[in-house]
mmCIF file of C-alpha atoms in Angstrom:
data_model
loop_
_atom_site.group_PDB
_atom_site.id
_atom_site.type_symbol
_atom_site.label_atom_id
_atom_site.label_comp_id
_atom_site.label_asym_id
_atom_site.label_seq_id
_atom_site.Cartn_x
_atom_site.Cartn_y
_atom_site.Cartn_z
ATOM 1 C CA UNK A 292 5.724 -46.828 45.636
ATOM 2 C CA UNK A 293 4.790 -49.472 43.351
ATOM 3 C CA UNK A 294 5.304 -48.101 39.970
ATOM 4 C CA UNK A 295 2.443 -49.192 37.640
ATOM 5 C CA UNK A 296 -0.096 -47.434 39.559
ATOM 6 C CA UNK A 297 1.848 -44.225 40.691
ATOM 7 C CA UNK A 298 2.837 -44.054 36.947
ATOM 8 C CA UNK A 299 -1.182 -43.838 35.932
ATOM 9 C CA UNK A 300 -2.094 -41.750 38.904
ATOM 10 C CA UNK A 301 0.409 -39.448 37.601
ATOM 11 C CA UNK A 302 -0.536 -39.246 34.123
ATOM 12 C CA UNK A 303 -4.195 -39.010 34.902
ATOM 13 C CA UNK A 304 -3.240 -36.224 37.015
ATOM 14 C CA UNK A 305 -1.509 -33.994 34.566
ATOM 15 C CA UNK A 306 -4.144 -35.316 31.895
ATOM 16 C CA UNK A 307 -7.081 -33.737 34.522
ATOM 17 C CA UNK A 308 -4.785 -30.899 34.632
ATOM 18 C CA UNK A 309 -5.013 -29.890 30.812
ATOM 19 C CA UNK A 310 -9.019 -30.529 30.928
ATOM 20 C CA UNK A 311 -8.928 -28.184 33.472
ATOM 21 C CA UNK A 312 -7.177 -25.751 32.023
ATOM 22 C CA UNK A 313 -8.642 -26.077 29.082
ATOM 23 C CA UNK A 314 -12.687 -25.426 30.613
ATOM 24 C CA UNK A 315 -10.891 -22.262 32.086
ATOM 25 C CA UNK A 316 -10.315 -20.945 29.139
ATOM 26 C CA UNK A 317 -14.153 -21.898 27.642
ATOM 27 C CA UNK A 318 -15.171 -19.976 31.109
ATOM 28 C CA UNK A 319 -13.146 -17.416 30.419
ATOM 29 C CA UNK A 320 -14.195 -17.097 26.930
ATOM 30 C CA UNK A 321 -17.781 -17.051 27.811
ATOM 31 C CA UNK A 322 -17.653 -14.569 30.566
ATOM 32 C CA UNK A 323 -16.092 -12.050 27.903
ATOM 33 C CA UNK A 324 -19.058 -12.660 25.985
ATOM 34 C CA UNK A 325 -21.351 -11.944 28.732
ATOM 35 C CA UNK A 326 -19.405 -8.903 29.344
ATOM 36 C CA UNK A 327 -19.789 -7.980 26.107
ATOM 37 C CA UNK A 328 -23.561 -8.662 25.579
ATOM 38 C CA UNK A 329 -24.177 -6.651 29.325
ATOM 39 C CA UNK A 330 -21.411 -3.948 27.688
ATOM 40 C CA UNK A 331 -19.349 -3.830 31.074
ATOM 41 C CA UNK A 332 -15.930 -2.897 30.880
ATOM 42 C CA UNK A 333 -13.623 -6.150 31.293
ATOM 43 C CA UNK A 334 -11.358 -5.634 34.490
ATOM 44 C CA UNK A 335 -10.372 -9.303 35.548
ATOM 45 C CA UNK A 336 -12.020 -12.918 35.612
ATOM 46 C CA UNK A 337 -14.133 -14.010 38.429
ATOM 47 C CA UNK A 338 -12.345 -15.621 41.109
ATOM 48 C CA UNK A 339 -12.917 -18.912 40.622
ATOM 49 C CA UNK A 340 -12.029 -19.678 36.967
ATOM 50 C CA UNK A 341 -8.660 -17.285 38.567
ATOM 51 C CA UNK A 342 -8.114 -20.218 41.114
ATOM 52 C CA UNK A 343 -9.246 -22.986 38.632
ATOM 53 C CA UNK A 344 -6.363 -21.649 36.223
ATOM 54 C CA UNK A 345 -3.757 -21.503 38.949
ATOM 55 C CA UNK A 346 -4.852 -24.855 40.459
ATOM 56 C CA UNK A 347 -4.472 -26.498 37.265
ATOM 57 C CA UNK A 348 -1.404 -24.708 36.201
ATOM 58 C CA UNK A 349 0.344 -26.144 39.724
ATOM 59 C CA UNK A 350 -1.104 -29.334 39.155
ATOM 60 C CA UNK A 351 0.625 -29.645 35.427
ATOM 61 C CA UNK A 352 3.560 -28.359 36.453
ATOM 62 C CA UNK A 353 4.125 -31.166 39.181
ATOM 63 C CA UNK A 354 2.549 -34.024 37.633
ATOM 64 C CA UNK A 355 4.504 -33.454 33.947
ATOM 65 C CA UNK A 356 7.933 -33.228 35.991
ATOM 66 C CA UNK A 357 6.807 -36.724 37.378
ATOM 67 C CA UNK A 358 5.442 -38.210 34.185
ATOM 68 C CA UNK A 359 8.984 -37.685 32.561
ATOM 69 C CA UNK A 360 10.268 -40.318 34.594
ATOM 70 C CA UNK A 361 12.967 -40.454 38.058
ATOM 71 C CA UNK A 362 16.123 -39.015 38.512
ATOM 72 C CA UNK A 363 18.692 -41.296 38.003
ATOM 73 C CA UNK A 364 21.847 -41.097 40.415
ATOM 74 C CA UNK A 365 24.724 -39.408 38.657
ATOM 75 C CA UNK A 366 27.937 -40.662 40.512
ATOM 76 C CA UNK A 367 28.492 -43.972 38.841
ATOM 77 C CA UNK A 368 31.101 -44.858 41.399
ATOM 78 C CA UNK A 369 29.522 -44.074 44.734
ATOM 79 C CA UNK A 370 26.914 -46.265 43.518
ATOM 80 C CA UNK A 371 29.109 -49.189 42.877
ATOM 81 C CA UNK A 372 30.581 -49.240 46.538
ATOM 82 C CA UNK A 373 27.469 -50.310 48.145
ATOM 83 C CA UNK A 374 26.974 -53.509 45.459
ATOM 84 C CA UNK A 375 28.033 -57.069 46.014
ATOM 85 C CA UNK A 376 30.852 -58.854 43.344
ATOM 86 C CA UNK A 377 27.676 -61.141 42.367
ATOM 87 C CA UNK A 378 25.748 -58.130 41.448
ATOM 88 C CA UNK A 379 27.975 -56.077 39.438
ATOM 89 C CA UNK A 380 30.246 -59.022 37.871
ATOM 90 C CA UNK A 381 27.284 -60.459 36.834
ATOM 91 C CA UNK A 382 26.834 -61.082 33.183
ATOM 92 C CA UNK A 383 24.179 -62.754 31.283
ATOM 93 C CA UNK A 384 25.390 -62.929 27.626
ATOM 94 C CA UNK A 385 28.708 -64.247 29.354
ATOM 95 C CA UNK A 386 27.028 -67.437 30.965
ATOM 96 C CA UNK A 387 28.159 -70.602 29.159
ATOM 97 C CA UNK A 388 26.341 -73.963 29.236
ATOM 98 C CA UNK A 389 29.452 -76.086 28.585
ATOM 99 C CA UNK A 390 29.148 -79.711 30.094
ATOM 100 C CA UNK A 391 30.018 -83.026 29.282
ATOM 101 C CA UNK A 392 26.438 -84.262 28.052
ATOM 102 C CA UNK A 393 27.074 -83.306 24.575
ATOM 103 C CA UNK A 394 29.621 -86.574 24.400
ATOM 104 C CA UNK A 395 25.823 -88.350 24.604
ATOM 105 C CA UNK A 396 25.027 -86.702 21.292
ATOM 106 C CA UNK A 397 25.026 -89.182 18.050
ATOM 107 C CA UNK A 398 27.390 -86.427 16.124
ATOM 108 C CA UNK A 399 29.228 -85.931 18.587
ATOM 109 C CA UNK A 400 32.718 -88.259 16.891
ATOM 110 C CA UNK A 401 32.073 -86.162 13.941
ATOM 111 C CA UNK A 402 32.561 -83.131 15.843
ATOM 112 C CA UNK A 403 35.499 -84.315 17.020
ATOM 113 C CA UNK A 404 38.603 -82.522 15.749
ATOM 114 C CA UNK A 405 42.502 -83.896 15.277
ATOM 115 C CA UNK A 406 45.040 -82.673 17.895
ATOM 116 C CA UNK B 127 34.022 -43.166 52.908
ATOM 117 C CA UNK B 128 34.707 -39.535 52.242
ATOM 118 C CA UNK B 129 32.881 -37.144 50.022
ATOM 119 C CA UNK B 130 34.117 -36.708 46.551
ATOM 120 C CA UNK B 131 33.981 -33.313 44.510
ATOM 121 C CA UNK B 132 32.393 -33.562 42.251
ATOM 122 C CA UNK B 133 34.015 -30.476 40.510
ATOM 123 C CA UNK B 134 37.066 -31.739 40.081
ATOM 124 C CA UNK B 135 39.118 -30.911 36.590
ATOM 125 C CA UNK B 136 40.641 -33.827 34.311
ATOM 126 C CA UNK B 137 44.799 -34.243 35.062
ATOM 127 C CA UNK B 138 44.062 -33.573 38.482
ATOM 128 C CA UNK B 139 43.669 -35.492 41.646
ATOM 129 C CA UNK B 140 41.667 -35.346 44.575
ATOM 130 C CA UNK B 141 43.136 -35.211 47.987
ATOM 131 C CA UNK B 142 40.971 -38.528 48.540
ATOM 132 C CA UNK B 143 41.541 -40.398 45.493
ATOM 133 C CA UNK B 144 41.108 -40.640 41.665
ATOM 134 C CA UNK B 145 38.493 -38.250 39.926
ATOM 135 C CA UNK B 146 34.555 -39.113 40.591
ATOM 136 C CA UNK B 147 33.146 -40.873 37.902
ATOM 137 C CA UNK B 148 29.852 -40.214 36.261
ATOM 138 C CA UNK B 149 27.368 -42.410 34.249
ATOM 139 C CA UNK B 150 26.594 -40.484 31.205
ATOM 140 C CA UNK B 151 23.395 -42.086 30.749
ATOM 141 C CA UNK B 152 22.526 -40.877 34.114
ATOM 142 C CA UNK B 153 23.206 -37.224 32.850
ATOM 143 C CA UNK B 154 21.263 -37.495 29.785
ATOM 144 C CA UNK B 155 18.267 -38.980 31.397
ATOM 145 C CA UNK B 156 18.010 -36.085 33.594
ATOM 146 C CA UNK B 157 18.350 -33.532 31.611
ATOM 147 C CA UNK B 158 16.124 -34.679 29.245
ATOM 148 C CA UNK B 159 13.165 -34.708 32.065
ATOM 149 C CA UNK B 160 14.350 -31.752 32.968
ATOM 150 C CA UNK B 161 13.682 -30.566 29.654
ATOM 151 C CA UNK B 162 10.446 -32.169 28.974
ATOM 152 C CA UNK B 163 8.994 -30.845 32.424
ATOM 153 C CA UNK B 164 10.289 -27.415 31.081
ATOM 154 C CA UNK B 165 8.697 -27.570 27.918
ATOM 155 C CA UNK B 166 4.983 -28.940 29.338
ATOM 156 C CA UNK B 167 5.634 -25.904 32.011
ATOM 157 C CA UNK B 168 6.254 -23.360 29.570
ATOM 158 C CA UNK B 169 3.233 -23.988 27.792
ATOM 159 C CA UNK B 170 0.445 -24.272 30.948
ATOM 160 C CA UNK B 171 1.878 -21.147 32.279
ATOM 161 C CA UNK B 172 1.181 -19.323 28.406
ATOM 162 C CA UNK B 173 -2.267 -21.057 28.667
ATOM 163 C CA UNK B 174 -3.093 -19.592 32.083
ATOM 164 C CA UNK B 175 -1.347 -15.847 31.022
ATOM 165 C CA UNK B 176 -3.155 -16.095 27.647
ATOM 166 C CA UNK B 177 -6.598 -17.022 29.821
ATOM 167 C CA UNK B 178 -5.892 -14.542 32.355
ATOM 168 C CA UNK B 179 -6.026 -11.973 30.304
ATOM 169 C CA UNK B 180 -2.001 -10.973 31.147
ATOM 170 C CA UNK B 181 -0.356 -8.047 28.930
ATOM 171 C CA UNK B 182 2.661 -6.516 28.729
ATOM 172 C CA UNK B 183 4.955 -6.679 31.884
ATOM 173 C CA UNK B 184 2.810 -8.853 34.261
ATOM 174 C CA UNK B 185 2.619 -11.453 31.923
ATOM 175 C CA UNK B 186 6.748 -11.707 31.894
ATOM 176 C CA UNK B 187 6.416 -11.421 35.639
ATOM 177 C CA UNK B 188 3.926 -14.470 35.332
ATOM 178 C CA UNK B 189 6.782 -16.915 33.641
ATOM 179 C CA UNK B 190 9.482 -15.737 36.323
ATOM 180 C CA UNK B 191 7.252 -16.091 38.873
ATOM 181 C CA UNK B 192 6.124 -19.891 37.155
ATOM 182 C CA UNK B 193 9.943 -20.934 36.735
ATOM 183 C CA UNK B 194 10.534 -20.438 40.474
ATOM 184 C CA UNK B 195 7.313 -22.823 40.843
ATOM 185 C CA UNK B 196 8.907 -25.395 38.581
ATOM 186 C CA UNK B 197 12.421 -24.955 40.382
ATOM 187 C CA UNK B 198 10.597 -25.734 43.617
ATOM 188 C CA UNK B 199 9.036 -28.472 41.659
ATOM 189 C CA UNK B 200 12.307 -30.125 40.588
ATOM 190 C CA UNK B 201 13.882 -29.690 43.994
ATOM 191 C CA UNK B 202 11.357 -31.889 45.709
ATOM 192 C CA UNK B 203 11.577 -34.217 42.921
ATOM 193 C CA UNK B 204 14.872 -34.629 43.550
ATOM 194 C CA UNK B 205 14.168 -34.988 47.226
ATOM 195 C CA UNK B 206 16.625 -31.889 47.891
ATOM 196 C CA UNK B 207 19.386 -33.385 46.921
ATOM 197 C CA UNK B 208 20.615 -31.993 43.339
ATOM 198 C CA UNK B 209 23.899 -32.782 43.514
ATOM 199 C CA UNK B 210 23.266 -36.679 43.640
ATOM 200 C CA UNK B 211 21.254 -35.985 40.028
ATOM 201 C CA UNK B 212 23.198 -32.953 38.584
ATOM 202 C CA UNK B 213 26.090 -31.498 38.286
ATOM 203 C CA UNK B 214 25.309 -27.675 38.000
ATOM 204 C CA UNK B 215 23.409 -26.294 41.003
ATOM 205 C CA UNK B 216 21.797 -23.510 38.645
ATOM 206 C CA UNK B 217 19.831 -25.922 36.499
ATOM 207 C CA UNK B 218 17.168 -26.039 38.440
ATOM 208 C CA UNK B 219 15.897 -22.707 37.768
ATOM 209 C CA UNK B 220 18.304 -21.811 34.765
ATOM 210 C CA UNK B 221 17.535 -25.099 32.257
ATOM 211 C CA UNK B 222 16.202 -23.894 28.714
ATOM 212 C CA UNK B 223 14.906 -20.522 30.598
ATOM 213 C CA UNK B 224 15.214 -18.844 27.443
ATOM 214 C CA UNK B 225 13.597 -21.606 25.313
ATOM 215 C CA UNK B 226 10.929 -21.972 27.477
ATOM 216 C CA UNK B 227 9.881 -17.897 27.342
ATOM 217 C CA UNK B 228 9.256 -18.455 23.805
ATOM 218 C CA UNK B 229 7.001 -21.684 24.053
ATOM 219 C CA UNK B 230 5.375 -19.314 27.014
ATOM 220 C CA UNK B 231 5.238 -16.411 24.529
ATOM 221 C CA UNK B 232 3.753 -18.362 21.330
ATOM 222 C CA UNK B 233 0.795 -19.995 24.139
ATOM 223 C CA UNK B 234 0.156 -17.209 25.839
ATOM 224 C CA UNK B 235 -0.595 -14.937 22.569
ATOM 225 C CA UNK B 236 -2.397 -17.653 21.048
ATOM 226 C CA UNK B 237 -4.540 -18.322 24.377
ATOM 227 C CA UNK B 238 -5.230 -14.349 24.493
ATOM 228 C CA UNK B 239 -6.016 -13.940 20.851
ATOM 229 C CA UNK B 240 -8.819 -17.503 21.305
ATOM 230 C CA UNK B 241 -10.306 -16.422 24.893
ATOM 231 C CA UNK B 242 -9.771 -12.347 25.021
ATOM 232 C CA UNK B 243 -10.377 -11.816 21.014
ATOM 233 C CA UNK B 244 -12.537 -14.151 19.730
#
């Protein structure tokens, strides 16, 4: 999965999520009201704003476990088997850019030190 | 190649070879999703108690019955492999259960008290 775009998706899900949630609880909030204007007794919410608030709930749940970021593999040398010398012996700040050019250099005789 | 243990104590050797090794950064990087999925969890599920109206009982039912969601959660995330990404099998339902129920608690009163109160 390429991971710009599964990164937003997920984000944007959890971030629809919370909106959600959050108009569930405006619903909710205004259907007490009406129950209190009508003066019924409050026994539970309608069914929808229930499934809206589960929906969303799920929907949080699985899209903030994703935002985090992925597992990374604990075994550090399981992992190591499978890579090549050139892979893991690789090391940048190591490289060295020694070569006999710098003899073309106009200091180079007073860089020059005794034996 | 064979299967390591991966409970295998220091001094000790396996009966394949040295002791597993484990990257620690690895360890720390999941558990700290682990713990930032928790927290996000723990407060939706006090949301949706606080907006459901939940009291008493139920609404501690509610966050068991949420953890096991965000177990489930975590198990497909780790494509149901939790060894590979963890070394205790019981963190998937066990991690910061305790500090979660009170980030569930302090939503879930505060949802009540805005939607069932006010």
């Amino acid at each position: 999965m390429s991971g710009g775009s599964w990164s937003t998706l997920v984000r944007s899900l959890c971030f629809i999520g919370l909106i959600s949630l959050i108009h569930c609880a405006y619903s909710a909030a205004q259907h007490r009201s009406y129950l209190r204007l009508t003066e019924q007794e409050f026994t539970r919410l309608p069914a929808d704003i229930l499934l809206q608030t589960v929906v969303s709930l799920v929907l949080i749940c699985y899209s903030a476990a994703h935002v985090a970021g992925d597992f990374l593999p604990i075994r550090a040398d399981t992992q190591v088997r499978t890579k090549s010398w050139d892979t893991v012996g690789n090391c940048p700040s190591f490289y060295t850019f020694d070569h006999r050019a710098k003899s073309l250099s106009p200091y180079f005789a007073a860089d020059l030190r005794p034996q | 190649m064979p299967k390591r243990s991966a409970s295998a104590t220091p001094g000790e050797e396996n009966k394949d070879g040295p002791l597993p090794q484990y990257s620690e950064l690895a360890i720390r990087t999941n558990i700290g999703i682990l713990e930032y999925s928790r927290t996000c969890q723990a407060a939706a599920s006090g949301m949706a108690a606080g907006i459901l109206g939940l009291t008493g009982v139920s609404g501690f039912l509610f966050y068991v019955i949420c953890v096991l969601v965000q177990a489930a959660v975590w198990e497909l995330k780790a494509g149901l492999d939790w060894r590979t990404f963890f070394l205790d099998r019981t963190l998937s339902v066990g991690h910061s259960i305790v500090g979660g129920l009170f980030t569930y608690i302090l939503f879930w009163v505060f949802l009540y008290g805005m939607v069932h109160v006010y």
